[in-house]
Short mmCIF file of C-alpha atoms in Angstrom, two decimals:
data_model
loop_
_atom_site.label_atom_id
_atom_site.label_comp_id
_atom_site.label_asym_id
_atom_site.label_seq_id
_atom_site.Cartn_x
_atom_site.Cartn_y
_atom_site.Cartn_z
CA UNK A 1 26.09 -10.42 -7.82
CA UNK A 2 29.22 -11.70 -9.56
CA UNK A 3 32.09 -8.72 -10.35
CA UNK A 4 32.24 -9.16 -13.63
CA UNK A 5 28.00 -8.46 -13.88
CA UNK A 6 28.64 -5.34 -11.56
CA UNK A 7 31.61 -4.21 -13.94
CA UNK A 8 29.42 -4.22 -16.78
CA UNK A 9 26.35 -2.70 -14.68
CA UNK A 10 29.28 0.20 -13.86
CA UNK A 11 30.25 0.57 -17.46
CA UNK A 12 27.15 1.04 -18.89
CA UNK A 13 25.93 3.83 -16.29
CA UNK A 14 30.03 5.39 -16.71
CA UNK A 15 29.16 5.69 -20.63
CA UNK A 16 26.00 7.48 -19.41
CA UNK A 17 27.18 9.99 -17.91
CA UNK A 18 29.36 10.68 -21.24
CA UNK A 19 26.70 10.61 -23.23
CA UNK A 20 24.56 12.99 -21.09
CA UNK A 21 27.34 15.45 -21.39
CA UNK A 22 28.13 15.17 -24.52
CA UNK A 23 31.88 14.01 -24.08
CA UNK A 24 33.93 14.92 -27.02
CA UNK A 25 35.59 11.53 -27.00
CA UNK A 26 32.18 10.48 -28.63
CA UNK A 27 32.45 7.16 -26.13
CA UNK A 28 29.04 7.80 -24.20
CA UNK A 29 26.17 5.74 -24.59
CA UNK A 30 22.75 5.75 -23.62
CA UNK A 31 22.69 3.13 -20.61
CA UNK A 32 20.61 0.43 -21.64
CA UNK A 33 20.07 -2.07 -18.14
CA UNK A 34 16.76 -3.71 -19.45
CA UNK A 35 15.66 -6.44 -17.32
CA UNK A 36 18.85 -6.43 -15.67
CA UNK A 37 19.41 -7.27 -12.09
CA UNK A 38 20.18 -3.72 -9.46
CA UNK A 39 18.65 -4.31 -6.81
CA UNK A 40 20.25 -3.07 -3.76
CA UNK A 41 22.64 -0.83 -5.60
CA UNK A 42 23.48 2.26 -3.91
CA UNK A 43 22.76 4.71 -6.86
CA UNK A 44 21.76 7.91 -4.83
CA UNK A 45 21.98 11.29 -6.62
CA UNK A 46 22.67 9.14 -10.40
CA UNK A 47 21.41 11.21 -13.28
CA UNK A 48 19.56 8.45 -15.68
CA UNK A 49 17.49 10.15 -17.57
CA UNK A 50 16.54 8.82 -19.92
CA UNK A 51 18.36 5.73 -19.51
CA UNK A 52 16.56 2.35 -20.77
CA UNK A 53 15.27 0.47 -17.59
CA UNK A 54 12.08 -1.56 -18.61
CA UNK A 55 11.75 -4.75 -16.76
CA UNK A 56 14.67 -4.05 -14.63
CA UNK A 57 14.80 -4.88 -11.43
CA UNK A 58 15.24 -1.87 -8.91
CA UNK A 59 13.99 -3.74 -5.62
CA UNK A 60 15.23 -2.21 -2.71
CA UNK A 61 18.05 0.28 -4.69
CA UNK A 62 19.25 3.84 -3.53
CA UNK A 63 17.53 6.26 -5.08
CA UNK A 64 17.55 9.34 -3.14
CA UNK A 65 17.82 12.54 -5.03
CA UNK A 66 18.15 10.66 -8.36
CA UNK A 67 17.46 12.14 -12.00
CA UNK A 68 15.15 9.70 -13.69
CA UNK A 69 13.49 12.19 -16.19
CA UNK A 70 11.88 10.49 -18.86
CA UNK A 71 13.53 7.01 -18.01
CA UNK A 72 11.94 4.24 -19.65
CA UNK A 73 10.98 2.10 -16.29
CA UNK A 74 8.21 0.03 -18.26
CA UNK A 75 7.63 -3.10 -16.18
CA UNK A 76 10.24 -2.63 -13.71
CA UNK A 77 10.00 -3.42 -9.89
CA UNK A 78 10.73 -0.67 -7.57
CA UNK A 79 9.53 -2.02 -4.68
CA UNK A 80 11.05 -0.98 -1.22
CA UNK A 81 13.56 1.66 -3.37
CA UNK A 82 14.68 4.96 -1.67
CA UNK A 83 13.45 7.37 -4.36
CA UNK A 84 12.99 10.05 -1.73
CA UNK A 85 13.01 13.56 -3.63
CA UNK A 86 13.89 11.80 -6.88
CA UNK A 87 13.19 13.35 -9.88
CA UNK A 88 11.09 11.00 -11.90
CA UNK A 89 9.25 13.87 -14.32
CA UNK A 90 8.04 12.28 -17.93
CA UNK A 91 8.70 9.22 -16.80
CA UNK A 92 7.46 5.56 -18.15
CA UNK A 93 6.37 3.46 -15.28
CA UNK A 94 3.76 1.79 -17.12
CA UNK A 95 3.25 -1.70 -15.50
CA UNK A 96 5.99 -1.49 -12.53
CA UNK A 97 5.52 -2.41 -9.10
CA UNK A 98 6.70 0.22 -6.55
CA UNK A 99 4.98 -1.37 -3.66
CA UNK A 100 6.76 0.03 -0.03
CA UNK A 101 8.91 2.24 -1.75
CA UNK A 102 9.75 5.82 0.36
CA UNK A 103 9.36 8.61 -2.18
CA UNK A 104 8.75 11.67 0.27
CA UNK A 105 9.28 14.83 -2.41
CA UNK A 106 9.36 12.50 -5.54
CA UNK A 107 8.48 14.68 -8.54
CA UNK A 108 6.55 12.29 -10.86
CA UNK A 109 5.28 15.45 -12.87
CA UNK A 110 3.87 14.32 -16.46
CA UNK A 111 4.83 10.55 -15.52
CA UNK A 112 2.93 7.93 -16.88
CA UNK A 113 1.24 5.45 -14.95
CA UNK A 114 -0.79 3.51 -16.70
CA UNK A 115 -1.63 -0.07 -17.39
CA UNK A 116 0.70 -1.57 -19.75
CA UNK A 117 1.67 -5.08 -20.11
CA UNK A 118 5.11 -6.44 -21.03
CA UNK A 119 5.55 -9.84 -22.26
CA UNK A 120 8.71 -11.51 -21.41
CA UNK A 121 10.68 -13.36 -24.20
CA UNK A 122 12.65 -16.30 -22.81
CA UNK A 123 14.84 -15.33 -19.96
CA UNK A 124 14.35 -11.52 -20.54
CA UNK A 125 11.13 -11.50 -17.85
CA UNK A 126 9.85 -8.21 -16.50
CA UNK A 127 10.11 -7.85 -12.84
CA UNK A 128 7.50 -5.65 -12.42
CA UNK A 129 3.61 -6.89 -12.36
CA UNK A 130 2.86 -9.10 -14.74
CA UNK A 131 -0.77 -8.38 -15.22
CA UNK A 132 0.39 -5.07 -16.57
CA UNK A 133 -0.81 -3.15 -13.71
CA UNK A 134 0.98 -0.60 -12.00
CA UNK A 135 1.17 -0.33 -8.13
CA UNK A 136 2.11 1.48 -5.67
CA UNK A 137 0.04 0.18 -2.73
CA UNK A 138 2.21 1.49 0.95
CA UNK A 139 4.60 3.65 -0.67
CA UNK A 140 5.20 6.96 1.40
CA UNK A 141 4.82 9.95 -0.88
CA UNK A 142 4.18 12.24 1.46
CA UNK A 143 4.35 15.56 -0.57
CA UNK A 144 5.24 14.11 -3.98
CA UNK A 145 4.38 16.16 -7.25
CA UNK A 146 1.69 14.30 -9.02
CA UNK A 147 0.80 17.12 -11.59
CA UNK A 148 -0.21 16.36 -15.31
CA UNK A 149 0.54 12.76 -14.63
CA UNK A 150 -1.54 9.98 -16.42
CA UNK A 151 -3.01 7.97 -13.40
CA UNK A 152 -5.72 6.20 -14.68
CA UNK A 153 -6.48 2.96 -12.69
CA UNK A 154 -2.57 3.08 -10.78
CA UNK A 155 -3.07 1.39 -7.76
CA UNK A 156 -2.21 3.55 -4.37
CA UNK A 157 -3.90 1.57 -1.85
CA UNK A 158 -2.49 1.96 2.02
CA UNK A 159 -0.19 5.09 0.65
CA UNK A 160 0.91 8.06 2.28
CA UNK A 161 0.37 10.86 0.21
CA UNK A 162 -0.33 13.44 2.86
CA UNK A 163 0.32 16.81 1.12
CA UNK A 164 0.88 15.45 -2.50
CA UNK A 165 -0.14 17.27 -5.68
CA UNK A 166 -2.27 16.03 -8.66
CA UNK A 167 -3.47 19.04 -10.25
CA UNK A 168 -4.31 18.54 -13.83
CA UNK A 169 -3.74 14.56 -13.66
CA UNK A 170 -5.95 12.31 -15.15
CA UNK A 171 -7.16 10.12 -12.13
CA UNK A 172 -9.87 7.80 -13.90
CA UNK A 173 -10.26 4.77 -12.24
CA UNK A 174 -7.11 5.68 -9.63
CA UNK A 175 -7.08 3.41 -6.47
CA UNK A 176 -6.39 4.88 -3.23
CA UNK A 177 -8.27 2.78 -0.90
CA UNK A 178 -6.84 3.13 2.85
CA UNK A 179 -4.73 6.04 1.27
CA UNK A 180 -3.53 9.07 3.12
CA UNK A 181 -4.75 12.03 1.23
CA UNK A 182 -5.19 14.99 4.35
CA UNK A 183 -3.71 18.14 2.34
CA UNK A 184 -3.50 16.87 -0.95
CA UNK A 185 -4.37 18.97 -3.60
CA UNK A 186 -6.68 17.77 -6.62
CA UNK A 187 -7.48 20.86 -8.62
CA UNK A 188 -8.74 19.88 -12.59
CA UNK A 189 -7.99 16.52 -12.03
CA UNK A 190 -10.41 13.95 -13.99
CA UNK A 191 -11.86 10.79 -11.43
CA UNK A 192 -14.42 9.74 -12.62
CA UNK A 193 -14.57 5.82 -11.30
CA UNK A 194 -12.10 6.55 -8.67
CA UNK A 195 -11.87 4.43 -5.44
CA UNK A 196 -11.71 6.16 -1.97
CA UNK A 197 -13.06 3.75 -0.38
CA UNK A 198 -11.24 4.13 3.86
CA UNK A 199 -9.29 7.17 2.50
CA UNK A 200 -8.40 9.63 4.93
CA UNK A 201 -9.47 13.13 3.60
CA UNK A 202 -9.70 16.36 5.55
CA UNK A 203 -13.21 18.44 5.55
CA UNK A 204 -12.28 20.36 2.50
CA UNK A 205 -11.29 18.12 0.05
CA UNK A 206 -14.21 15.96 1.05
CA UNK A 207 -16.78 18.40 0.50
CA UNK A 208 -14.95 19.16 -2.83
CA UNK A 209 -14.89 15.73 -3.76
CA UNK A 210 -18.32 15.22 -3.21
CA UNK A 211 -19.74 18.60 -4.79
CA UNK A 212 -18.38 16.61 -8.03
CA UNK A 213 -20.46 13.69 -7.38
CA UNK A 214 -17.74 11.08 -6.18
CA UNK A 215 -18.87 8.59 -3.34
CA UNK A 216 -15.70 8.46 -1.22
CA UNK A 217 -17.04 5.67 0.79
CA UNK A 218 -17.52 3.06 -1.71
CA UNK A 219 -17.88 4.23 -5.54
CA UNK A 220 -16.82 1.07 -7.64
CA UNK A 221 -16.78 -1.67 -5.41
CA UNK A 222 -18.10 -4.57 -6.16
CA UNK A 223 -21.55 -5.53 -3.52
CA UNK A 224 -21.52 -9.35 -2.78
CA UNK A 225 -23.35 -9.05 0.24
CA UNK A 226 -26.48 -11.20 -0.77
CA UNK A 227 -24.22 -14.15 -1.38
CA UNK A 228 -22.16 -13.63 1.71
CA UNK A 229 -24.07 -16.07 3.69
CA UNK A 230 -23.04 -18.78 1.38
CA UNK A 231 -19.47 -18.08 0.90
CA UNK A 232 -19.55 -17.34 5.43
CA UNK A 233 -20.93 -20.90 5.56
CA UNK A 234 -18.07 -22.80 2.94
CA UNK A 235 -15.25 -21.12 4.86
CA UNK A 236 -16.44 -22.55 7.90
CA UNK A 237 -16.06 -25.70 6.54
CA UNK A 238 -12.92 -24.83 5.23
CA UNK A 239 -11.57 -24.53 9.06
CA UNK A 240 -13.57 -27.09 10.73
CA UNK A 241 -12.17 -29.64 7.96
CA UNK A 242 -8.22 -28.38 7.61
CA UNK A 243 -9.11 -27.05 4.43
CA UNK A 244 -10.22 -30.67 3.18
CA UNK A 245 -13.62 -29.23 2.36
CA UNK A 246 -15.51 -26.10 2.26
CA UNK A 247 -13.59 -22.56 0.54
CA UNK A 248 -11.47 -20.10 2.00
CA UNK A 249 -13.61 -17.18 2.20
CA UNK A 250 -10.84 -14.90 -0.34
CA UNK A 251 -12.46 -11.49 -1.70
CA UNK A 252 -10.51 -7.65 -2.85
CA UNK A 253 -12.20 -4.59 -3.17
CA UNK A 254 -15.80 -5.83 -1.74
CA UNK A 255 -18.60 -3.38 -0.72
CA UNK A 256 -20.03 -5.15 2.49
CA UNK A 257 -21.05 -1.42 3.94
CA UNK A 258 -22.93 -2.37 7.53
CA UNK A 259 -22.27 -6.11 6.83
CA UNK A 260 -23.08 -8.38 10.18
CA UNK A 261 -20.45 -10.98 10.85
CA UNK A 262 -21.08 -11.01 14.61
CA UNK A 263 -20.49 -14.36 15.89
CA UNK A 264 -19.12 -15.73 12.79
CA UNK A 265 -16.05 -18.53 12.11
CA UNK A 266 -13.25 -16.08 10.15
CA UNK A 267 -10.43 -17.20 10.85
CA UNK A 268 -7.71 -16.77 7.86
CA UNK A 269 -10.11 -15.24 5.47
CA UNK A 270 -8.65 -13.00 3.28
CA UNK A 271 -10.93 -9.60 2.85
CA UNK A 272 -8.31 -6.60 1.67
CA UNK A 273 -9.38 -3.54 0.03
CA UNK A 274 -12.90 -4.10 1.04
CA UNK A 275 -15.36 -1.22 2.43
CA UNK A 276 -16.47 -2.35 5.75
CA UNK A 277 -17.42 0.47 7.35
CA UNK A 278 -20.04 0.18 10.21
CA UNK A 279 -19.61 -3.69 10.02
CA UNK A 280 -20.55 -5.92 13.16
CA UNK A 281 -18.22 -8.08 13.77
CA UNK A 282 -18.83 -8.64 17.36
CA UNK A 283 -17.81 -11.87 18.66
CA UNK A 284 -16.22 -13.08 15.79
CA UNK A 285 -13.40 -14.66 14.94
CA UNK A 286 -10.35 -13.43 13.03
CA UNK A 287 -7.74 -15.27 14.33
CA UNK A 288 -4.68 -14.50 11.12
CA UNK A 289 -7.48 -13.47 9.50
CA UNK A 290 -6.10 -10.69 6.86
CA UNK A 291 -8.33 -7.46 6.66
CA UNK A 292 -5.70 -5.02 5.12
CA UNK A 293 -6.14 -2.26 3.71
CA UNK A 294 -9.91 -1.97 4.59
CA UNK A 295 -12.44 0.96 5.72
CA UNK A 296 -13.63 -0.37 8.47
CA UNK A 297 -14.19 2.93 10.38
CA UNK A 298 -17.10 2.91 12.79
CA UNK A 299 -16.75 -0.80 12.76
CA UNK A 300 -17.93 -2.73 15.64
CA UNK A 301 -15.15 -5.37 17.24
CA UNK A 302 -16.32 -5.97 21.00
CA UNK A 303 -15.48 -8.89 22.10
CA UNK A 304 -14.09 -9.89 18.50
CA UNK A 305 -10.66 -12.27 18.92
CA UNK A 306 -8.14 -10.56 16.28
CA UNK A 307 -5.17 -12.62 17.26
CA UNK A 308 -2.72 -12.62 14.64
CA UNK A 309 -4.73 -10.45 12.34
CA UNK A 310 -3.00 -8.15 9.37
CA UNK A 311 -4.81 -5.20 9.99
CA UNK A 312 -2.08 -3.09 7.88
CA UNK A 313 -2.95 0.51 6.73
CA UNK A 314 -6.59 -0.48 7.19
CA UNK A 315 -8.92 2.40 8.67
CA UNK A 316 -10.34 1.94 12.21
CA UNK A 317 -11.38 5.35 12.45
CA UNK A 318 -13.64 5.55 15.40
CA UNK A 319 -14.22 1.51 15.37
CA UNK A 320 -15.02 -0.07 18.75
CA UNK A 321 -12.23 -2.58 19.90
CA UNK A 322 -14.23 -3.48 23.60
CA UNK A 323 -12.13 -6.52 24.92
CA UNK A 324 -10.87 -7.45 21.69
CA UNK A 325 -8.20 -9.80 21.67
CA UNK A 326 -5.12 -8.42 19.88
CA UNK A 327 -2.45 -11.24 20.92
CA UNK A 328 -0.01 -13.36 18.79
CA UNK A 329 -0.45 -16.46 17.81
CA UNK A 330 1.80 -18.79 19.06
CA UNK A 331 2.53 -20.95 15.93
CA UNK A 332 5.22 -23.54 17.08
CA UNK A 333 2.83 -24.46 20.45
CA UNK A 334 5.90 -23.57 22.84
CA UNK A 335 6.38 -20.03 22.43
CA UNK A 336 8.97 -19.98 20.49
CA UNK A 337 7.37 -18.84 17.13
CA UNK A 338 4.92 -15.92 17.92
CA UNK A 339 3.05 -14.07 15.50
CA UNK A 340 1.78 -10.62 15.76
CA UNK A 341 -1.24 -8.65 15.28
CA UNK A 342 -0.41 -6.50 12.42
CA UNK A 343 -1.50 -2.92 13.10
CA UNK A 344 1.17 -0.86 11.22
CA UNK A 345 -0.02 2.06 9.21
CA UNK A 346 -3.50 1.81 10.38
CA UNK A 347 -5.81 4.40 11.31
CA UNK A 348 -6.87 3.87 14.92
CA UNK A 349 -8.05 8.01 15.31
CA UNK A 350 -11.28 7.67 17.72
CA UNK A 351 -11.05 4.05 18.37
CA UNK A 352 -12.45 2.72 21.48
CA UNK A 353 -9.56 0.23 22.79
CA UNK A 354 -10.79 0.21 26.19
CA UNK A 355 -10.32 -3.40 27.94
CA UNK A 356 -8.24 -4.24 25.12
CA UNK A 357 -4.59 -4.86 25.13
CA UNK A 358 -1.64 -3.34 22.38
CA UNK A 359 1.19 -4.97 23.77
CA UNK A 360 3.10 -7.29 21.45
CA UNK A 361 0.98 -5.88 18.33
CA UNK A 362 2.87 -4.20 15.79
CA UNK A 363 2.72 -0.66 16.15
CA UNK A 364 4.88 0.95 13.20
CA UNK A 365 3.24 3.97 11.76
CA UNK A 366 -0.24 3.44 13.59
CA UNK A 367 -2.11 6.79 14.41
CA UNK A 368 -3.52 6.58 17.76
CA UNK A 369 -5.16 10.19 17.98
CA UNK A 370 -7.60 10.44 20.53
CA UNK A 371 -7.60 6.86 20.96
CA UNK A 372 -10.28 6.27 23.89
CA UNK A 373 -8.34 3.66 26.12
CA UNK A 374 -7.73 2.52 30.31
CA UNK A 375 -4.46 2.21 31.70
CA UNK A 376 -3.96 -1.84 30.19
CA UNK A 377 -4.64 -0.50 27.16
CA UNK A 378 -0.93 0.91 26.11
CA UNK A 379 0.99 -1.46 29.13
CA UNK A 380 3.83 -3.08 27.26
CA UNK A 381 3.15 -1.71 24.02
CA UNK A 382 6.26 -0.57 21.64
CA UNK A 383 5.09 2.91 20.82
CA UNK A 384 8.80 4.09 19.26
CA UNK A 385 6.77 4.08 15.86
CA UNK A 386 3.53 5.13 16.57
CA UNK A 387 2.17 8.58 16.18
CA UNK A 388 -0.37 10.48 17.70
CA UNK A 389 -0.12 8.88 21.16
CA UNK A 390 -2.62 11.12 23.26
CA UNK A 391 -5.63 8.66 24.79
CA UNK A 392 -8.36 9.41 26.36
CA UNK A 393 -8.55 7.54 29.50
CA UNK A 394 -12.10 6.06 30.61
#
């Protein structure tokens, strides 16, 4: 950023602080940074509340322990930002993407999280989603305060949110497919079309969840499975032709429950957010095929070539991996250009990875408890990141 941009950034946020305290010298100012440009800005501790940030962009800023009480933060981007134990209580985050952010101890108490779409006016764009919906898909919020907070259809897909609190939120429509929910507490919270769809709940809020009526497997998704064969046989096509012909088999948020792909030609289809649990996909191939974010617990993968696949914060929960092929995929031909099987964040508790390799894939935040495995299984593999490394040798 040029100095004089950062001077005036430094200013504005200077005359906040003024007005906040109610300097004398009557020279304070609400900060108004609208659709200005901090990201990266090491801001940690800042009070801002109630500073004006809509359609700012925050991506990848310092954050940690900062007051943004009832900050305007309509359509701003806050993706990859250290808001870890932020205070972010009343706030308006209507429309912003906060996609990878860490927010561990965030208070979001009363925020507002809503739809709400910004239209730009010239160069004055919004950096956050420009549909108008708000996400937060693989942000860790591990114990964040969630309470009285207006939720409907917010988007936390893939997230950590492992002792968070929603009490009294209103939670219609609220995505948390993949999420991480074990100790979170829901008490008078309204979710009626929610999606929990691969979410990882323990026995109690399960059985709570469901006393309520609310399918946690699949409520809401959309069931395509009688035209699957169709769309199975254009993508096929697609890859025997170099995508001169055919479709690229592309779906989100899919109910194919029990679906059987075994055999099938996959590679690069695109199937996030979809419920796939108990799927046979046995012999198939899913070479950079991109499966993120799914339930695919119980699935079945023997024999199944996952080379290159982005199997991010999906849920293999007890899925059978029998000599599934978990390699790179050596893109320039010589070696020199190798990419990974993407296994970070994903639920792996149960799986059976015997005769199956881990080395190479990436590993960062994958839970591995009670993994059923041989001694090839975890041989080379980068484990610094992973948790729950106990297998069960065969």
């Amino acid at each position: 950023m040029e100095e004089r941009y950062l001077r005036a950034i430094r200013n504005a946020l200077v005359k906040h602080q003024q007005w906040l305290t109610r300097d004398p010298s009557m020279k304070g100012r609400c900060a108004d940074l609208s659709f200005h440009n901090l990201s990266g800005l090491g801001l940690r501790r800042i009070n801002l509340s109630g500073a004006k940030l809509s359609g700012a962009n925050l991506n990848s800023a310092r954050l940690s322990g900062a007051v943004l009480s009832r900050t305007d933060l309509f359509g701003a981007d806050l993706s990859k930002a250290d808001l870890t134990g932020a205070s972010l209580e009343g706030a308006d985050l209507r429309g912003a993407r906060v996609e990878g952010a860490l927010m561990e101890e965030a208070n979001l108490r009363g925020a507002d999280l809503r739809k709400g779409m910004m239209l730009g006016a010239d160069e004055r764009k919004p950096a956050g989603n420009a549909d108008g919906s708000t996400t937060f898909i693989g942000s860790k919020m591990a114990r964040a305060i969630l309470s009285d907070a207006r939720l409907a259809q917010c988007d936390f897909s893939g997230c950590d949110l492992c002792g968070a609190t929603f009490s009294g939120s209103d939670m219609t429509g609220t995505i948390l497919i993949g999420a991480n929910l074990i100790g979170a507490v829901m008490e008078r919270v309204e979710m009626q079309g929610a999606l929990l769809c691969g979410a990882r709940l323990d026995d109690e809020l399960r059985q709570t969840l469901e006393r309520r009526g609310i399918d946690v497997d699949g409520t809401g998704l959309v069931s395509l499975a009688g035209r699957m064969a169709d769309s199975i046989s254009a993508h096929q096509l697609w890859v025997e032709r170099n995508a001169a012909a055919g479709q690229r088999l592309e779906m989100q948020r899919v109910d194919l429950r029990g679906y059987n792909f075994a055999n099938q030609l996959l590679a690069g289809s695109v199937m996030r957010f979809c419920g796939l649990r108990g799927a046979d996909f046995s012999g198939a191939k899913l070479v950079m095929a991109d499966l993120s974010y799914c339930d695919l617990r119980e699935a079945d993968f023997t024999s199944a070539d996952l080379s290159g696949c982005n199997l991010r914060g999906a849920n293999l929960a007890g899925a059978k991996l029998w000599r599934a092929r978990l390699r790179p995929v050596d893109l320039a031909g010589d070696g020199s250009r190798l990419w990974p099987t993407n296994l970070a964040e994903a639920s792996l508790t149960g799986a059976d990875l015997r005769d199956t390799s881990l080395a190479r894939a990436i590993l960062h935040g994958t839970d591995l408890t009670r993994i059923r495995a041989t001694t090839e299984t975890l041989r080379g593999a980068d484990l610094s990141f992973a948790v729950g490394v106990e297998p069960q040798y065969a």
